[in-house]
PDB file of C-alpha atoms in Angstrom:
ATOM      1  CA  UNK A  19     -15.405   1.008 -11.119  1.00  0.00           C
ATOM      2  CA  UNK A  20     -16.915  -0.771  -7.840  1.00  0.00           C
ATOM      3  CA  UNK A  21     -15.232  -3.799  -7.169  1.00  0.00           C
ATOM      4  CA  UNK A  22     -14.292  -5.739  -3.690  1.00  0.00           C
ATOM      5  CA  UNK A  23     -10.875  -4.952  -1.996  1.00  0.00           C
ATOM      6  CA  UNK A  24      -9.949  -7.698   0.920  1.00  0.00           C
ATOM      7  CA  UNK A  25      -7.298  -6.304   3.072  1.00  0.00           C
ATOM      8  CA  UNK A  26      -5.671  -8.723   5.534  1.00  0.00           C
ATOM      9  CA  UNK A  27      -2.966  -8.435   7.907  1.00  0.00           C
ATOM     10  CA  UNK A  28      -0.411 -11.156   6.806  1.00  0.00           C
ATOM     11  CA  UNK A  29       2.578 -10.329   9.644  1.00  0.00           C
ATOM     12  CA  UNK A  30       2.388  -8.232  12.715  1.00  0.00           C
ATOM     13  CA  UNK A  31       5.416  -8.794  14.811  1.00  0.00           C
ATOM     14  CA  UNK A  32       5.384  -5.405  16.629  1.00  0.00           C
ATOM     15  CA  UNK A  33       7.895  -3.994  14.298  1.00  0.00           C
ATOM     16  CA  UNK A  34       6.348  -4.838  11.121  1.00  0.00           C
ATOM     17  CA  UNK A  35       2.948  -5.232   9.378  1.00  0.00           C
ATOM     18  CA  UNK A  36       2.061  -6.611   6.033  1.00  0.00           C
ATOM     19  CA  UNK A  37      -0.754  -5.908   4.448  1.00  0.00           C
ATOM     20  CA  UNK A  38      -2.362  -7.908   1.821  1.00  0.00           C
ATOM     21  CA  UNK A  39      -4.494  -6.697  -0.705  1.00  0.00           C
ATOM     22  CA  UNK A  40      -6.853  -8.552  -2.912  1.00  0.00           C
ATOM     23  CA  UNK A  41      -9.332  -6.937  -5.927  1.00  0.00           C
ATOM     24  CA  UNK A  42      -9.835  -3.229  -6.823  1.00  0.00           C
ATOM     25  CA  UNK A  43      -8.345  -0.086  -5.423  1.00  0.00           C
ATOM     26  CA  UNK A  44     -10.979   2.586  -5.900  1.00  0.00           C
ATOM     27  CA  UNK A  45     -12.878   5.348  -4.524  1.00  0.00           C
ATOM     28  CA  UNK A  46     -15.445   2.898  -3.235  1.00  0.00           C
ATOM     29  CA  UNK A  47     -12.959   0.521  -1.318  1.00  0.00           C
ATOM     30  CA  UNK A  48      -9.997   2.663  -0.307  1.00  0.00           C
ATOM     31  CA  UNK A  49     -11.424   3.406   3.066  1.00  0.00           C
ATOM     32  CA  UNK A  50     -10.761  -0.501   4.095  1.00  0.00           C
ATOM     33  CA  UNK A  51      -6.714   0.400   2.785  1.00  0.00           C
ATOM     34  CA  UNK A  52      -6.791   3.878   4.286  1.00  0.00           C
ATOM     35  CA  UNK A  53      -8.513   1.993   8.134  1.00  0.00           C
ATOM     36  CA  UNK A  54      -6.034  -0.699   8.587  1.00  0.00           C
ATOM     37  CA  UNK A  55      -3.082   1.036   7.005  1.00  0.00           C
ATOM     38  CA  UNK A  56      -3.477   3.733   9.947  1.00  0.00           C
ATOM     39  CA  UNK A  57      -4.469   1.133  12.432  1.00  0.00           C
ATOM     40  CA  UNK A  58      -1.387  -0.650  11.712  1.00  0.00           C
ATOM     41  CA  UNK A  59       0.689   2.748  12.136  1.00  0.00           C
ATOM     42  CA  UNK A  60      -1.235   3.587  15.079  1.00  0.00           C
ATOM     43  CA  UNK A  61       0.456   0.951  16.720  1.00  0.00           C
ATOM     44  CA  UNK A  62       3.905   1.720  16.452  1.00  0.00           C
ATOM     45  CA  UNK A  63       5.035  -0.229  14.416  1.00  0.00           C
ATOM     46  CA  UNK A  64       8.881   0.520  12.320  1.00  0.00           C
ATOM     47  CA  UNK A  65       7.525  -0.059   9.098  1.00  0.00           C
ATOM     48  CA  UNK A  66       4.283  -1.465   6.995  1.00  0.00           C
ATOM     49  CA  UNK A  67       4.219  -3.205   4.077  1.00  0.00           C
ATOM     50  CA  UNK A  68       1.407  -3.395   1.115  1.00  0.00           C
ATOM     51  CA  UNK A  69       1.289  -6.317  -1.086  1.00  0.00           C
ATOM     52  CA  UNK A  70      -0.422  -5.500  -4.194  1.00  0.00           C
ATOM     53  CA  UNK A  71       0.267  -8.966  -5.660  1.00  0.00           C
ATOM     54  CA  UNK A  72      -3.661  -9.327  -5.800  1.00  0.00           C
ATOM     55  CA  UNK A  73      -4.453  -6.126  -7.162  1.00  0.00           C
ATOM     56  CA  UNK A  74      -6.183  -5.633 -10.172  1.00  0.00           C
ATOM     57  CA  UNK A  75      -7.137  -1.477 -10.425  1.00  0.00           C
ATOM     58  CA  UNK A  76      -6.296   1.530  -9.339  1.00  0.00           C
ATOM     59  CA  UNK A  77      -7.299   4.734  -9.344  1.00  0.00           C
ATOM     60  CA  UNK A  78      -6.388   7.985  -8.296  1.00  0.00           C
ATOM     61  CA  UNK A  79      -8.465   7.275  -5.080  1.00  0.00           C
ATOM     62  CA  UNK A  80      -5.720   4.275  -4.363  1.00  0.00           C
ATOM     63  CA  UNK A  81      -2.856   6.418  -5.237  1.00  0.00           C
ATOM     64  CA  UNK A  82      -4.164   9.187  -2.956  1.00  0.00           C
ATOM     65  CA  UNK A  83      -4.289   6.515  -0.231  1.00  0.00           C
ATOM     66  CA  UNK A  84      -0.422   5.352  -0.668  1.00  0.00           C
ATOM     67  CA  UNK A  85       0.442   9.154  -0.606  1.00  0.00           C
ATOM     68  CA  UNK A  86      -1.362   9.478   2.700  1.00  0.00           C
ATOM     69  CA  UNK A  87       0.176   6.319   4.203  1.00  0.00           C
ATOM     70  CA  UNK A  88       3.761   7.408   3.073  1.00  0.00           C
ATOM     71  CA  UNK A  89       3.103  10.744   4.975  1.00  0.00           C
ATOM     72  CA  UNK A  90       1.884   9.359   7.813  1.00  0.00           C
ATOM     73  CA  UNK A  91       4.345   6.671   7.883  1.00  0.00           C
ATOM     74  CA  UNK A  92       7.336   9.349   7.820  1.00  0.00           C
ATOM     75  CA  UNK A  93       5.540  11.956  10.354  1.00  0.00           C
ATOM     76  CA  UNK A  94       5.529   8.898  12.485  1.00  0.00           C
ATOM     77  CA  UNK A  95       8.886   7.599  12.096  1.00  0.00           C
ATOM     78  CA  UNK A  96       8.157   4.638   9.917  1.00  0.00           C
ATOM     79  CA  UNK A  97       7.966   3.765   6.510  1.00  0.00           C
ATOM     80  CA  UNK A  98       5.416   2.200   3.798  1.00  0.00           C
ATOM     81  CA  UNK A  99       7.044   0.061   1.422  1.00  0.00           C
ATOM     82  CA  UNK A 100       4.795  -1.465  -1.567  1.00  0.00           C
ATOM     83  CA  UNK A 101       5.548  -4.551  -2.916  1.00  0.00           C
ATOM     84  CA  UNK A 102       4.841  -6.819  -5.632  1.00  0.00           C
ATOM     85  CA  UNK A 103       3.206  -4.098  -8.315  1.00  0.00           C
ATOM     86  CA  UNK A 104       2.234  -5.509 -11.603  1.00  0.00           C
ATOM     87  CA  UNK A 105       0.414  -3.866 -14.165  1.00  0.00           C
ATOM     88  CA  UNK A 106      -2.218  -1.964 -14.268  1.00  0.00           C
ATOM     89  CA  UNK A 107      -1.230  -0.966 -10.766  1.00  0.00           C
ATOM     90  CA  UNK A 108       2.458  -0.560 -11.531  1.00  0.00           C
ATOM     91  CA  UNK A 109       2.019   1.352 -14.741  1.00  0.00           C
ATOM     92  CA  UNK A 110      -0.551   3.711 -13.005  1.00  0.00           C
ATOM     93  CA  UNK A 111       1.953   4.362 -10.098  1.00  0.00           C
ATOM     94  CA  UNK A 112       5.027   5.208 -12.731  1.00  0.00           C
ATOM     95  CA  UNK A 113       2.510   7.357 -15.127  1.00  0.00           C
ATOM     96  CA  UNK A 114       1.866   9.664 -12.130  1.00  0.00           C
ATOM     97  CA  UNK A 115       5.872   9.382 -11.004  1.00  0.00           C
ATOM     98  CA  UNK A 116       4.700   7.973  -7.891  1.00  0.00           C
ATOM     99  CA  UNK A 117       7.616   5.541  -8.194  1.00  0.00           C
ATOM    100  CA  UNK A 118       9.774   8.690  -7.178  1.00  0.00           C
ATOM    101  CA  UNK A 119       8.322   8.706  -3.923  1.00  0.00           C
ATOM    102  CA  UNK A 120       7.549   5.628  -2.386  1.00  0.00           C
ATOM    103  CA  UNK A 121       9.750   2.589  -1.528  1.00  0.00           C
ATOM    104  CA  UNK A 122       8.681  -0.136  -4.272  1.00  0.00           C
ATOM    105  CA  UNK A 123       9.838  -3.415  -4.042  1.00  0.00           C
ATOM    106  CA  UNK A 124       9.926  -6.651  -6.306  1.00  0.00           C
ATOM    107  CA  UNK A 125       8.734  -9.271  -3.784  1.00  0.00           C
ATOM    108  CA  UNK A 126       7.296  -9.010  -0.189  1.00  0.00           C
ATOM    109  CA  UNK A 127      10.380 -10.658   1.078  1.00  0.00           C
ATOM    110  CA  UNK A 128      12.700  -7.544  -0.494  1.00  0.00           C
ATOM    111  CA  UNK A 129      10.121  -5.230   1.051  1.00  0.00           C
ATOM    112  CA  UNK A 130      10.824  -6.474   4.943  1.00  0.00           C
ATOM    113  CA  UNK A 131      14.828  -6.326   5.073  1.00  0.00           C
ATOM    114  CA  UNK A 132      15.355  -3.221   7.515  1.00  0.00           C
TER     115      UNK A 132
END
C-alpha cells in the first residue's frame, strides 16, 4: 500500500513533543515517522507523544518504527507514548502484542500527564 503520511509537530515545550500523524503507516512513508520521531528525541526532550487519531494503515513497517522509537526513547531516558489508536491500527498493534510493550493511551490529553 502507498499512501501519504503527514507528520506534524503539534507541542514542543522542551519537555514534551507531540506528534501528529495523518494517512498511512507503511514501508513507503515510515521514514517521515522514523525522521521527526528521532529529531524530536534528539533534542532532549522527557517524553514524545504519537497521535494516531488520523491513521488509517499500518503495517509491519509502522510497527517496526514504534519499536525503534520505544528503544530509543528508553536508551535515552524518555518515553514514547501512543495515543488515540483506533482500528485498523489498534487491532494490528494488539494482534502482534505490541500493546505489551508500549505506553497506549485513550486520548492525547491521557498521553501527556507525567
Amino acid at each position: 500500500m502507498t499512501g501519504q503520511l503527514t507528520v506534524t509537530v503539534g507541542k514542543s515545550d522542551g519537555r514534551v513533543t507531540v506528534l501528529t500523524l495523518s494517512g498511512e503507516l507503511d514501508r513507503d512513508e515510515t521514514h517521515l515517522l522514523e525522521e521527526a520521531g528521532e529529531a524530536a528525541l534528539a533534542s532532549g526532550i522527557q517524553l514524545l507523544v504519537l497521535d494516531l487519531r488520523s491513521v488509517t494503515f499500518c503495517d509491519s513497517s509502522g510497527l517496526r518504527t514504534f519499536v525503534h522509537l520505544h528503544r530509543l526513547a528508553t536508551a535515552r531516558g524518555a518515553c514514547l507514548r501512543l495515543a488515540e489508536l483506533h482500528p485498523p491500527v489498534s487491532t494490528v498493534v494488539e494482534v502482534v502484542n505490541l500493546d505489551r510493550m508500549l505506553s497506549l493511551h485513550p486520548t492525547v490529553a491521557d498521553a501527556l500527564i507525567l
